[in-house]
C-alpha cells in the first residue's frame, strides 16, 4: 500500500461478470496511475481502502491469471464438455470484467486513460 494520496483523476475499471457490472457486487476495481507507473486496486464495498502495486508486478499477475495459475481459487465450470474447471478471462465467456482484452498487454493489464 502507498501512503501517498491518490490522484483525483483515476478512472476505475470494474471487474465483474459480464452483464453484472452495475449489480450489487462487491466487485474489484482497477485504476492506472497517470505518469507514475502504479496500478491501484480497491473493492466497491470499501473504496477508501486501496492497494497499490507497480505496473511490472501487475503485468506479471495478469499473465499468471491468463496462464491459469490461479484457477484453483475459482470454481468456474468449463463451458465445454471436458468436465474440468477453467478460469475465466475477458472474452472467454466464463468471466471477465467491464473492460475487455485477453492479452497481458491489452486493457486488462493497462487500464485506459480518461
PDB file of N, CA and C in Angstrom:
ATOM      1  N   UNK A   1       0.841  -1.179   0.000  1.00  0.00           N
ATOM      2  CA  UNK A   1       0.000   0.000   0.000  1.00  0.00           C
ATOM      3  C   UNK A   1       0.879   1.233   0.000  1.00  0.00           C
ATOM      4  N   UNK A   2       0.301   2.285  -0.451  1.00  0.00           N
ATOM      5  CA  UNK A   2       1.039   3.539  -0.529  1.00  0.00           C
ATOM      6  C   UNK A   2       0.433   4.541   0.440  1.00  0.00           C
ATOM      7  N   UNK A   3       1.308   5.342   1.061  1.00  0.00           N
ATOM      8  CA  UNK A   3       0.827   6.393   1.954  1.00  0.00           C
ATOM      9  C   UNK A   3       0.569   7.687   1.204  1.00  0.00           C
ATOM     10  N   UNK A   4       0.936   7.701  -0.089  1.00  0.00           N
ATOM     11  CA  UNK A   4       0.716   8.900  -0.895  1.00  0.00           C
ATOM     12  C   UNK A   4      -0.763   9.042  -1.222  1.00  0.00           C
ATOM     13  N   UNK A   5      -1.253  10.268  -1.293  1.00  0.00           N
ATOM     14  CA  UNK A   5      -2.659  10.463  -1.674  1.00  0.00           C
ATOM     15  C   UNK A   5      -2.876  10.013  -3.119  1.00  0.00           C
ATOM     16  N   UNK A   6      -4.054   9.504  -3.391  1.00  0.00           N
ATOM     17  CA  UNK A   6      -4.393   9.064  -4.742  1.00  0.00           C
ATOM     18  C   UNK A   6      -4.757  10.259  -5.613  1.00  0.00           C
ATOM     19  N   UNK A   7      -4.375  10.199  -6.874  1.00  0.00           N
ATOM     20  CA  UNK A   7      -4.787  11.270  -7.787  1.00  0.00           C
ATOM     21  C   UNK A   7      -6.312  11.284  -7.929  1.00  0.00           C
ATOM     22  N   UNK A   8      -6.900  12.473  -8.040  1.00  0.00           N
ATOM     23  CA  UNK A   8      -8.348  12.601  -8.175  1.00  0.00           C
ATOM     24  C   UNK A   8      -8.858  12.086  -9.516  1.00  0.00           C
ATOM     25  N   UNK A   9      -8.007  12.101 -10.539  1.00  0.00           N
ATOM     26  CA  UNK A   9      -8.459  11.775 -11.887  1.00  0.00           C
ATOM     27  C   UNK A   9      -8.380  10.291 -12.233  1.00  0.00           C
ATOM     28  N   UNK A  10      -8.223   9.409 -11.257  1.00  0.00           N
ATOM     29  CA  UNK A  10      -8.171   7.980 -11.560  1.00  0.00           C
ATOM     30  C   UNK A  10      -9.481   7.514 -12.188  1.00  0.00           C
ATOM     31  N   UNK A  11      -9.369   6.690 -13.213  1.00  0.00           N
ATOM     32  CA  UNK A  11     -10.539   6.085 -13.868  1.00  0.00           C
ATOM     33  C   UNK A  11     -10.592   4.620 -13.437  1.00  0.00           C
ATOM     34  N   UNK A  12     -11.560   4.300 -12.585  1.00  0.00           N
ATOM     35  CA  UNK A  12     -11.678   2.954 -12.037  1.00  0.00           C
ATOM     36  C   UNK A  12     -12.431   2.064 -13.023  1.00  0.00           C
ATOM     37  N   UNK A  13     -11.867   0.896 -13.295  1.00  0.00           N
ATOM     38  CA  UNK A  13     -12.492  -0.090 -14.170  1.00  0.00           C
ATOM     39  C   UNK A  13     -12.944  -1.250 -13.301  1.00  0.00           C
ATOM     40  N   UNK A  14     -14.219  -1.558 -13.367  1.00  0.00           N
ATOM     41  CA  UNK A  14     -14.809  -2.588 -12.523  1.00  0.00           C
ATOM     42  C   UNK A  14     -14.654  -3.963 -13.162  1.00  0.00           C
ATOM     43  N   UNK A  15     -14.133  -4.916 -12.401  1.00  0.00           N
ATOM     44  CA  UNK A  15     -14.037  -6.302 -12.842  1.00  0.00           C
ATOM     45  C   UNK A  15     -15.236  -7.051 -12.273  1.00  0.00           C
ATOM     46  N   UNK A  16     -16.192  -7.361 -13.128  1.00  0.00           N
ATOM     47  CA  UNK A  16     -17.412  -8.034 -12.712  1.00  0.00           C
ATOM     48  C   UNK A  16     -17.823  -8.988 -13.819  1.00  0.00           C
ATOM     49  N   UNK A  17     -18.594 -10.015 -13.474  1.00  0.00           N
ATOM     50  CA  UNK A  17     -19.081 -10.913 -14.521  1.00  0.00           C
ATOM     51  C   UNK A  17     -19.820 -10.128 -15.600  1.00  0.00           C
ATOM     52  N   UNK A  18     -19.690 -10.583 -16.832  1.00  0.00           N
ATOM     53  CA  UNK A  18     -20.319  -9.911 -17.964  1.00  0.00           C
ATOM     54  C   UNK A  18     -21.795  -9.650 -17.693  1.00  0.00           C
ATOM     55  N   UNK A  19     -22.209  -8.411 -17.908  1.00  0.00           N
ATOM     56  CA  UNK A  19     -23.601  -8.022 -17.703  1.00  0.00           C
ATOM     57  C   UNK A  19     -23.974  -7.702 -16.266  1.00  0.00           C
ATOM     58  N   UNK A  20     -23.040  -7.844 -15.332  1.00  0.00           N
ATOM     59  CA  UNK A  20     -23.346  -7.606 -13.919  1.00  0.00           C
ATOM     60  C   UNK A  20     -22.559  -6.450 -13.318  1.00  0.00           C
ATOM     61  N   UNK A  21     -21.884  -5.661 -14.138  1.00  0.00           N
ATOM     62  CA  UNK A  21     -21.024  -4.591 -13.629  1.00  0.00           C
ATOM     63  C   UNK A  21     -21.781  -3.580 -12.780  1.00  0.00           C
ATOM     64  N   UNK A  22     -23.056  -3.402 -13.040  1.00  0.00           N
ATOM     65  CA  UNK A  22     -23.852  -2.455 -12.254  1.00  0.00           C
ATOM     66  C   UNK A  22     -24.573  -3.143 -11.106  1.00  0.00           C
ATOM     67  N   UNK A  23     -24.384  -4.464 -10.954  1.00  0.00           N
ATOM     68  CA  UNK A  23     -25.052  -5.223  -9.898  1.00  0.00           C
ATOM     69  C   UNK A  23     -24.511  -4.884  -8.524  1.00  0.00           C
ATOM     70  N   UNK A  24     -24.984  -5.599  -7.503  1.00  0.00           N
ATOM     71  CA  UNK A  24     -24.662  -5.269  -6.123  1.00  0.00           C
ATOM     72  C   UNK A  24     -23.213  -5.532  -5.713  1.00  0.00           C
ATOM     73  N   UNK A  25     -22.513  -6.380  -6.444  1.00  0.00           N
ATOM     74  CA  UNK A  25     -21.124  -6.657  -6.086  1.00  0.00           C
ATOM     75  C   UNK A  25     -21.022  -7.389  -4.768  1.00  0.00           C
ATOM     76  N   UNK A  26     -19.976  -7.214  -4.003  1.00  0.00           N
ATOM     77  CA  UNK A  26     -18.896  -6.267  -4.234  1.00  0.00           C
ATOM     78  C   UNK A  26     -17.959  -6.728  -5.348  1.00  0.00           C
ATOM     79  N   UNK A  27     -17.428  -5.783  -6.084  1.00  0.00           N
ATOM     80  CA  UNK A  27     -16.523  -6.060  -7.185  1.00  0.00           C
ATOM     81  C   UNK A  27     -15.157  -5.457  -6.897  1.00  0.00           C
ATOM     82  N   UNK A  28     -14.181  -5.921  -7.644  1.00  0.00           N
ATOM     83  CA  UNK A  28     -12.844  -5.332  -7.601  1.00  0.00           C
ATOM     84  C   UNK A  28     -12.774  -4.273  -8.693  1.00  0.00           C
ATOM     85  N   UNK A  29     -12.138  -3.152  -8.396  1.00  0.00           N
ATOM     86  CA  UNK A  29     -11.921  -2.099  -9.389  1.00  0.00           C
ATOM     87  C   UNK A  29     -10.426  -1.831  -9.497  1.00  0.00           C
ATOM     88  N   UNK A  30      -9.978  -1.522 -10.715  1.00  0.00           N
ATOM     89  CA  UNK A  30      -8.567  -1.295 -11.001  1.00  0.00           C
ATOM     90  C   UNK A  30      -8.432   0.061 -11.678  1.00  0.00           C
ATOM     91  N   UNK A  31      -7.383   0.797 -11.321  1.00  0.00           N
ATOM     92  CA  UNK A  31      -7.106   2.088 -11.963  1.00  0.00           C
ATOM     93  C   UNK A  31      -5.607   2.216 -12.204  1.00  0.00           C
ATOM     94  N   UNK A  32      -5.284   2.869 -13.297  1.00  0.00           N
ATOM     95  CA  UNK A  32      -3.897   3.106 -13.662  1.00  0.00           C
ATOM     96  C   UNK A  32      -3.511   4.519 -13.254  1.00  0.00           C
ATOM     97  N   UNK A  33      -2.387   4.644 -12.540  1.00  0.00           N
ATOM     98  CA  UNK A  33      -1.883   5.965 -12.207  1.00  0.00           C
ATOM     99  C   UNK A  33      -1.352   6.643 -13.458  1.00  0.00           C
ATOM    100  N   UNK A  34      -1.476   7.938 -13.527  1.00  0.00           N
ATOM    101  CA  UNK A  34      -1.013   8.690 -14.692  1.00  0.00           C
ATOM    102  C   UNK A  34       0.415   9.154 -14.477  1.00  0.00           C
ATOM    103  N   UNK A  35       1.346   8.581 -15.246  1.00  0.00           N
ATOM    104  CA  UNK A  35       2.732   9.019 -15.186  1.00  0.00           C
ATOM    105  C   UNK A  35       3.525   8.523 -14.000  1.00  0.00           C
ATOM    106  N   UNK A  36       2.971   7.646 -13.178  1.00  0.00           N
ATOM    107  CA  UNK A  36       3.725   7.187 -12.014  1.00  0.00           C
ATOM    108  C   UNK A  36       3.988   5.688 -12.017  1.00  0.00           C
ATOM    109  N   UNK A  37       3.577   4.973 -13.076  1.00  0.00           N
ATOM    110  CA  UNK A  37       3.832   3.544 -13.232  1.00  0.00           C
ATOM    111  C   UNK A  37       3.218   2.710 -12.115  1.00  0.00           C
ATOM    112  N   UNK A  38       2.108   3.187 -11.541  1.00  0.00           N
ATOM    113  CA  UNK A  38       1.449   2.456 -10.464  1.00  0.00           C
ATOM    114  C   UNK A  38       0.054   1.993 -10.889  1.00  0.00           C
ATOM    115  N   UNK A  39      -0.370   0.869 -10.313  1.00  0.00           N
ATOM    116  CA  UNK A  39      -1.706   0.324 -10.518  1.00  0.00           C
ATOM    117  C   UNK A  39      -2.373   0.273  -9.148  1.00  0.00           C
ATOM    118  N   UNK A  40      -3.636   0.706  -9.093  1.00  0.00           N
ATOM    119  CA  UNK A  40      -4.378   0.776  -7.835  1.00  0.00           C
ATOM    120  C   UNK A  40      -5.571  -0.178  -7.903  1.00  0.00           C
ATOM    121  N   UNK A  41      -5.835  -0.879  -6.801  1.00  0.00           N
ATOM    122  CA  UNK A  41      -6.958  -1.810  -6.710  1.00  0.00           C
ATOM    123  C   UNK A  41      -7.779  -1.492  -5.474  1.00  0.00           C
ATOM    124  N   UNK A  42      -9.099  -1.688  -5.586  1.00  0.00           N
ATOM    125  CA  UNK A  42      -9.978  -1.490  -4.435  1.00  0.00           C
ATOM    126  C   UNK A  42     -11.217  -2.360  -4.606  1.00  0.00           C
ATOM    127  N   UNK A  43     -11.962  -2.535  -3.520  1.00  0.00           N
ATOM    128  CA  UNK A  43     -13.246  -3.232  -3.562  1.00  0.00           C
ATOM    129  C   UNK A  43     -14.344  -2.188  -3.539  1.00  0.00           C
ATOM    130  N   UNK A  44     -15.425  -2.444  -4.279  1.00  0.00           N
ATOM    131  CA  UNK A  44     -16.524  -1.487  -4.292  1.00  0.00           C
ATOM    132  C   UNK A  44     -17.174  -1.355  -2.916  1.00  0.00           C
ATOM    133  N   UNK A  45     -17.071  -2.387  -2.096  1.00  0.00           N
ATOM    134  CA  UNK A  45     -17.675  -2.323  -0.765  1.00  0.00           C
ATOM    135  C   UNK A  45     -16.829  -1.515   0.224  1.00  0.00           C
ATOM    136  N   UNK A  46     -15.579  -1.214  -0.131  1.00  0.00           N
ATOM    137  CA  UNK A  46     -14.694  -0.446   0.730  1.00  0.00           C
ATOM    138  C   UNK A  46     -13.758   0.404  -0.130  1.00  0.00           C
ATOM    139  N   UNK A  47     -14.295   1.386  -0.858  1.00  0.00           N
ATOM    140  CA  UNK A  47     -13.490   2.149  -1.813  1.00  0.00           C
ATOM    141  C   UNK A  47     -12.381   3.008  -1.185  1.00  0.00           C
ATOM    142  N   UNK A  48     -12.436   3.229   0.105  1.00  0.00           N
ATOM    143  CA  UNK A  48     -11.402   4.033   0.746  1.00  0.00           C
ATOM    144  C   UNK A  48     -10.105   3.243   0.952  1.00  0.00           C
ATOM    145  N   UNK A  49     -10.198   1.915   0.957  1.00  0.00           N
ATOM    146  CA  UNK A  49      -9.019   1.073   1.117  1.00  0.00           C
ATOM    147  C   UNK A  49      -8.502   0.712  -0.265  1.00  0.00           C
ATOM    148  N   UNK A  50      -7.311   1.193  -0.590  1.00  0.00           N
ATOM    149  CA  UNK A  50      -6.729   0.998  -1.914  1.00  0.00           C
ATOM    150  C   UNK A  50      -5.376   0.316  -1.767  1.00  0.00           C
ATOM    151  N   UNK A  51      -5.168  -0.716  -2.558  1.00  0.00           N
ATOM    152  CA  UNK A  51      -3.881  -1.400  -2.631  1.00  0.00           C
ATOM    153  C   UNK A  51      -3.180  -0.899  -3.882  1.00  0.00           C
ATOM    154  N   UNK A  52      -1.923  -0.533  -3.755  1.00  0.00           N
ATOM    155  CA  UNK A  52      -1.157  -0.003  -4.883  1.00  0.00           C
ATOM    156  C   UNK A  52       0.024  -0.919  -5.155  1.00  0.00           C
ATOM    157  N   UNK A  53       0.251  -1.192  -6.438  1.00  0.00           N
ATOM    158  CA  UNK A  53       1.385  -2.014  -6.857  1.00  0.00           C
ATOM    159  C   UNK A  53       2.028  -1.384  -8.088  1.00  0.00           C
ATOM    160  N   UNK A  54       3.126  -1.945  -8.518  1.00  0.00           N
ATOM    161  CA  UNK A  54       3.803  -1.417  -9.699  1.00  0.00           C
ATOM    162  C   UNK A  54       3.220  -2.050 -10.960  1.00  0.00           C
ATOM    163  N   UNK A  55       3.408  -1.394 -12.078  1.00  0.00           N
ATOM    164  CA  UNK A  55       2.950  -1.934 -13.359  1.00  0.00           C
ATOM    165  C   UNK A  55       3.619  -3.279 -13.645  1.00  0.00           C
ATOM    166  N   UNK A  56       4.902  -3.423 -13.320  1.00  0.00           N
ATOM    167  CA  UNK A  56       5.619  -4.675 -13.562  1.00  0.00           C
ATOM    168  C   UNK A  56       4.984  -5.831 -12.794  1.00  0.00           C
ATOM    169  N   UNK A  57       4.676  -5.611 -11.525  1.00  0.00           N
ATOM    170  CA  UNK A  57       4.040  -6.662 -10.721  1.00  0.00           C
ATOM    171  C   UNK A  57       2.629  -6.946 -11.224  1.00  0.00           C
ATOM    172  N   UNK A  58       1.883  -5.914 -11.607  1.00  0.00           N
ATOM    173  CA  UNK A  58       0.530  -6.086 -12.133  1.00  0.00           C
ATOM    174  C   UNK A  58       0.562  -6.918 -13.409  1.00  0.00           C
ATOM    175  N   UNK A  59       1.477  -6.602 -14.328  1.00  0.00           N
ATOM    176  CA  UNK A  59       1.565  -7.349 -15.583  1.00  0.00           C
ATOM    177  C   UNK A  59       1.927  -8.808 -15.329  1.00  0.00           C
ATOM    178  N   UNK A  60       2.810  -9.072 -14.359  1.00  0.00           N
ATOM    179  CA  UNK A  60       3.150 -10.449 -14.015  1.00  0.00           C
ATOM    180  C   UNK A  60       1.917 -11.181 -13.477  1.00  0.00           C
ATOM    181  N   UNK A  61       1.117 -10.506 -12.651  1.00  0.00           N
ATOM    182  CA  UNK A  61      -0.111 -11.099 -12.120  1.00  0.00           C
ATOM    183  C   UNK A  61      -1.100 -11.409 -13.242  1.00  0.00           C
ATOM    184  N   UNK A  62      -1.323 -10.456 -14.139  1.00  0.00           N
ATOM    185  CA  UNK A  62      -2.262 -10.659 -15.247  1.00  0.00           C
ATOM    186  C   UNK A  62      -1.814 -11.831 -16.117  1.00  0.00           C
ATOM    187  N   UNK A  63      -0.534 -11.910 -16.413  1.00  0.00           N
ATOM    188  CA  UNK A  63      -0.020 -13.046 -17.200  1.00  0.00           C
ATOM    189  C   UNK A  63      -0.270 -14.359 -16.471  1.00  0.00           C
ATOM    190  N   UNK A  64      -0.110 -14.372 -15.158  1.00  0.00           N
ATOM    191  CA  UNK A  64      -0.392 -15.570 -14.373  1.00  0.00           C
ATOM    192  C   UNK A  64      -1.861 -15.963 -14.430  1.00  0.00           C
ATOM    193  N   UNK A  65      -2.747 -14.973 -14.358  1.00  0.00           N
ATOM    194  CA  UNK A  65      -4.186 -15.246 -14.472  1.00  0.00           C
ATOM    195  C   UNK A  65      -4.492 -15.854 -15.835  1.00  0.00           C
ATOM    196  N   UNK A  66      -3.968 -15.235 -16.883  1.00  0.00           N
ATOM    197  CA  UNK A  66      -4.223 -15.726 -18.234  1.00  0.00           C
ATOM    198  C   UNK A  66      -3.643 -17.117 -18.460  1.00  0.00           C
ATOM    199  N   UNK A  67      -2.569 -17.442 -17.766  1.00  0.00           N
ATOM    200  CA  UNK A  67      -1.944 -18.758 -17.896  1.00  0.00           C
ATOM    201  C   UNK A  67      -2.633 -19.811 -17.035  1.00  0.00           C
ATOM    202  N   UNK A  68      -3.621 -19.404 -16.232  1.00  0.00           N
ATOM    203  CA  UNK A  68      -4.365 -20.358 -15.416  1.00  0.00           C
ATOM    204  C   UNK A  68      -3.740 -20.647 -14.063  1.00  0.00           C
ATOM    205  N   UNK A  69      -2.749 -19.869 -13.654  1.00  0.00           N
ATOM    206  CA  UNK A  69      -2.062 -20.123 -12.396  1.00  0.00           C
ATOM    207  C   UNK A  69      -2.946 -19.950 -11.161  1.00  0.00           C
ATOM    208  N   UNK A  70      -4.069 -19.265 -11.294  1.00  0.00           N
ATOM    209  CA  UNK A  70      -4.935 -19.004 -10.153  1.00  0.00           C
ATOM    210  C   UNK A  70      -6.308 -19.650 -10.295  1.00  0.00           C
ATOM    211  N   UNK A  71      -6.447 -20.559 -11.244  1.00  0.00           N
ATOM    212  CA  UNK A  71      -7.739 -21.198 -11.482  1.00  0.00           C
ATOM    213  C   UNK A  71      -8.285 -21.897 -10.245  1.00  0.00           C
ATOM    214  N   UNK A  72      -7.412 -22.407  -9.395  1.00  0.00           N
ATOM    215  CA  UNK A  72      -7.870 -23.137  -8.213  1.00  0.00           C
ATOM    216  C   UNK A  72      -8.606 -22.233  -7.213  1.00  0.00           C
ATOM    217  N   UNK A  73      -8.510 -20.916  -7.368  1.00  0.00           N
ATOM    218  CA  UNK A  73      -9.235 -20.000  -6.492  1.00  0.00           C
ATOM    219  C   UNK A  73     -10.695 -19.837  -6.897  1.00  0.00           C
ATOM    220  N   UNK A  74     -11.023 -20.186  -8.131  1.00  0.00           N
ATOM    221  CA  UNK A  74     -12.378 -20.005  -8.638  1.00  0.00           C
ATOM    222  C   UNK A  74     -12.964 -21.352  -9.032  1.00  0.00           C
ATOM    223  N   UNK A  75     -14.246 -21.495  -8.810  1.00  0.00           N
ATOM    224  CA  UNK A  75     -14.936 -22.703  -9.230  1.00  0.00           C
ATOM    225  C   UNK A  75     -15.848 -22.330 -10.375  1.00  0.00           C
ATOM    226  N   UNK A  76     -15.239 -22.224 -11.545  1.00  0.00           N
ATOM    227  CA  UNK A  76     -15.984 -21.849 -12.741  1.00  0.00           C
ATOM    228  C   UNK A  76     -16.059 -23.077 -13.630  1.00  0.00           C
ATOM    229  N   UNK A  77     -17.279 -23.543 -13.908  1.00  0.00           N
ATOM    230  CA  UNK A  77     -17.456 -24.713 -14.753  1.00  0.00           C
ATOM    231  C   UNK A  77     -17.038 -24.402 -16.172  1.00  0.00           C
ATOM    232  N   UNK A  78     -16.327 -25.328 -16.780  1.00  0.00           N
ATOM    233  CA  UNK A  78     -15.951 -25.185 -18.181  1.00  0.00           C
ATOM    234  C   UNK A  78     -17.203 -25.244 -19.034  1.00  0.00           C
ATOM    235  N   UNK A  79     -17.252 -24.433 -20.090  1.00  0.00           N
ATOM    236  CA  UNK A  79     -18.410 -24.439 -20.970  1.00  0.00           C
ATOM    237  C   UNK A  79     -18.344 -25.595 -21.957  1.00  0.00           C
ATOM    238  N   UNK A  80     -17.170 -26.202 -22.099  1.00  0.00           N
ATOM    239  CA  UNK A  80     -17.059 -27.364 -22.977  1.00  0.00           C
ATOM    240  C   UNK A  80     -17.430 -28.606 -22.187  1.00  0.00           C
ATOM    241  N   UNK A  81     -17.447 -29.749 -22.841  1.00  0.00           N
ATOM    242  CA  UNK A  81     -17.830 -30.982 -22.163  1.00  0.00           C
ATOM    243  C   UNK A  81     -16.606 -31.736 -21.654  1.00  0.00           C
ATOM    244  N   UNK A  82     -15.542 -31.023 -21.287  1.00  0.00           N
ATOM    245  CA  UNK A  82     -14.345 -31.666 -20.766  1.00  0.00           C
ATOM    246  C   UNK A  82     -14.531 -32.103 -19.326  1.00  0.00           C
ATOM    247  N   UNK A  83     -15.517 -31.548 -18.633  1.00  0.00           N
ATOM    248  CA  UNK A  83     -15.790 -31.943 -17.260  1.00  0.00           C
ATOM    249  C   UNK A  83     -14.868 -31.290 -16.238  1.00  0.00           C
ATOM    250  N   UNK A  84     -13.929 -30.476 -16.684  1.00  0.00           N
ATOM    251  CA  UNK A  84     -12.996 -29.854 -15.756  1.00  0.00           C
ATOM    252  C   UNK A  84     -13.406 -28.444 -15.410  1.00  0.00           C
ATOM    253  N   UNK A  85     -12.594 -27.821 -14.626  1.00  0.00           N
ATOM    254  CA  UNK A  85     -12.799 -26.422 -14.264  1.00  0.00           C
ATOM    255  C   UNK A  85     -11.830 -25.587 -15.053  1.00  0.00           C
ATOM    256  N   UNK A  86     -12.234 -24.391 -15.350  1.00  0.00           N
ATOM    257  CA  UNK A  86     -11.336 -23.478 -16.041  1.00  0.00           C
ATOM    258  C   UNK A  86     -11.521 -22.097 -15.478  1.00  0.00           C
ATOM    259  N   UNK A  87     -10.482 -21.334 -15.467  1.00  0.00           N
ATOM    260  CA  UNK A  87     -10.576 -19.951 -15.030  1.00  0.00           C
ATOM    261  C   UNK A  87     -11.023 -19.101 -16.190  1.00  0.00           C
ATOM    262  N   UNK A  88     -11.861 -18.140 -15.907  1.00  0.00           N
ATOM    263  CA  UNK A  88     -12.324 -17.265 -16.967  1.00  0.00           C
ATOM    264  C   UNK A  88     -11.380 -16.109 -17.169  1.00  0.00           C
ATOM    265  N   UNK A  89     -11.437 -15.546 -18.360  1.00  0.00           N
ATOM    266  CA  UNK A  89     -10.722 -14.313 -18.631  1.00  0.00           C
ATOM    267  C   UNK A  89     -11.532 -13.544 -19.638  1.00  0.00           C
ATOM    268  N   UNK A  90     -11.298 -12.260 -19.735  1.00  0.00           N
ATOM    269  CA  UNK A  90     -12.095 -11.453 -20.630  1.00  0.00           C
ATOM    270  C   UNK A  90     -12.147 -12.050 -22.026  1.00  0.00           C
ATOM    271  N   UNK A  91     -13.336 -12.114 -22.572  1.00  0.00           N
ATOM    272  CA  UNK A  91     -13.527 -12.623 -23.910  1.00  0.00           C
ATOM    273  C   UNK A  91     -13.771 -14.120 -23.966  1.00  0.00           C
ATOM    274  N   UNK A  92     -13.647 -14.839 -22.844  1.00  0.00           N
ATOM    275  CA  UNK A  92     -13.806 -16.282 -22.875  1.00  0.00           C
ATOM    276  C   UNK A  92     -15.244 -16.709 -22.657  1.00  0.00           C
ATOM    277  N   UNK A  93     -16.082 -15.805 -22.167  1.00  0.00           N
ATOM    278  CA  UNK A  93     -17.462 -16.172 -21.857  1.00  0.00           C
ATOM    279  C   UNK A  93     -17.588 -16.801 -20.479  1.00  0.00           C
ATOM    280  N   UNK A  94     -16.493 -16.956 -19.735  1.00  0.00           N
ATOM    281  CA  UNK A  94     -16.557 -17.574 -18.416  1.00  0.00           C
ATOM    282  C   UNK A  94     -16.252 -16.595 -17.305  1.00  0.00           C
ATOM    283  N   UNK A  95     -16.267 -15.345 -17.577  1.00  0.00           N
ATOM    284  CA  UNK A  95     -15.972 -14.354 -16.555  1.00  0.00           C
ATOM    285  C   UNK A  95     -15.384 -13.152 -17.235  1.00  0.00           C
ATOM    286  N   UNK A  96     -14.813 -12.276 -16.459  1.00  0.00           N
ATOM    287  CA  UNK A  96     -14.182 -11.127 -17.076  1.00  0.00           C
ATOM    288  C   UNK A  96     -14.589  -9.869 -16.375  1.00  0.00           C
ATOM    289  N   UNK A  97     -14.395  -8.788 -17.049  1.00  0.00           N
ATOM    290  CA  UNK A  97     -14.690  -7.520 -16.426  1.00  0.00           C
ATOM    291  C   UNK A  97     -15.501  -6.651 -17.333  1.00  0.00           C
ATOM    292  N   UNK A  98     -15.677  -5.420 -16.907  1.00  0.00           N
ATOM    293  CA  UNK A  98     -16.438  -4.494 -17.718  1.00  0.00           C
ATOM    294  C   UNK A  98     -15.587  -3.957 -18.854  1.00  0.00           C
ATOM    295  N   UNK A  99     -14.293  -4.232 -18.829  1.00  0.00           N
ATOM    296  CA  UNK A  99     -13.396  -3.904 -19.918  1.00  0.00           C
ATOM    297  C   UNK A  99     -13.034  -5.226 -20.575  1.00  0.00           C
ATOM    298  N   UNK A 100     -12.544  -5.211 -21.798  1.00  0.00           N
ATOM    299  CA  UNK A 100     -12.201  -6.461 -22.452  1.00  0.00           C
ATOM    300  C   UNK A 100     -10.757  -6.464 -22.874  1.00  0.00           C
ATOM    301  N   UNK A 101     -10.291  -7.637 -23.259  1.00  0.00           N
ATOM    302  CA  UNK A 101      -8.918  -7.810 -23.707  1.00  0.00           C
ATOM    303  C   UNK A 101      -8.379  -9.079 -23.114  1.00  0.00           C
ATOM    304  N   UNK A 102      -7.676  -9.868 -23.920  1.00  0.00           N
ATOM    305  CA  UNK A 102      -7.232 -11.147 -23.409  1.00  0.00           C
ATOM    306  C   UNK A 102      -5.726 -11.266 -23.312  1.00  0.00           C
ATOM    307  N   UNK A 103      -4.972 -10.299 -23.787  1.00  0.00           N
ATOM    308  CA  UNK A 103      -3.534 -10.440 -23.627  1.00  0.00           C
ATOM    309  C   UNK A 103      -3.050  -9.502 -22.535  1.00  0.00           C
ATOM    310  N   UNK A 104      -1.903  -9.840 -21.969  1.00  0.00           N
ATOM    311  CA  UNK A 104      -1.419  -9.088 -20.817  1.00  0.00           C
ATOM    312  C   UNK A 104      -1.032  -7.663 -21.174  1.00  0.00           C
ATOM    313  N   UNK A 105      -0.856  -7.366 -22.438  1.00  0.00           N
ATOM    314  CA  UNK A 105      -0.516  -6.014 -22.830  1.00  0.00           C
ATOM    315  C   UNK A 105      -1.754  -5.196 -23.185  1.00  0.00           C
ATOM    316  N   UNK A 106      -2.932  -5.809 -23.156  1.00  0.00           N
ATOM    317  CA  UNK A 106      -4.175  -5.126 -23.526  1.00  0.00           C
ATOM    318  C   UNK A 106      -4.787  -4.419 -22.347  1.00  0.00           C
ATOM    319  N   UNK A 107      -6.080  -4.081 -22.437  1.00  0.00           N
ATOM    320  CA  UNK A 107      -6.760  -3.308 -21.396  1.00  0.00           C
ATOM    321  C   UNK A 107      -6.748  -3.959 -20.025  1.00  0.00           C
ATOM    322  N   UNK A 108      -6.700  -5.304 -19.957  1.00  0.00           N
ATOM    323  CA  UNK A 108      -6.679  -5.951 -18.648  1.00  0.00           C
ATOM    324  C   UNK A 108      -5.410  -5.585 -17.898  1.00  0.00           C
ATOM    325  N   UNK A 109      -4.313  -5.401 -18.602  1.00  0.00           N
ATOM    326  CA  UNK A 109      -3.055  -5.068 -17.952  1.00  0.00           C
ATOM    327  C   UNK A 109      -2.852  -3.561 -17.854  1.00  0.00           C
ATOM    328  N   UNK A 110      -3.395  -2.819 -18.792  1.00  0.00           N
ATOM    329  CA  UNK A 110      -3.201  -1.372 -18.831  1.00  0.00           C
ATOM    330  C   UNK A 110      -4.549  -0.685 -18.984  1.00  0.00           C
ATOM    331  N   UNK A 111      -5.188  -0.337 -17.861  1.00  0.00           N
ATOM    332  CA  UNK A 111      -6.470   0.363 -17.960  1.00  0.00           C
ATOM    333  C   UNK A 111      -6.330   1.625 -18.798  1.00  0.00           C
ATOM    334  N   UNK A 112      -7.361   1.941 -19.537  1.00  0.00           N
ATOM    335  CA  UNK A 112      -7.328   3.108 -20.405  1.00  0.00           C
ATOM    336  C   UNK A 112      -7.288   4.397 -19.590  1.00  0.00           C
ATOM    337  N   UNK A 113      -6.607   5.357 -20.127  1.00  0.00           N
ATOM    338  CA  UNK A 113      -6.565   6.677 -19.503  1.00  0.00           C
ATOM    339  C   UNK A 113      -7.877   7.395 -19.783  1.00  0.00           C
ATOM    340  N   UNK A 114      -8.292   8.296 -18.879  1.00  0.00           N
ATOM    341  CA  UNK A 114      -9.561   9.000 -19.102  1.00  0.00           C
ATOM    342  C   UNK A 114      -9.535   9.865 -20.335  1.00  0.00           C
TER     343      UNK A 114
END
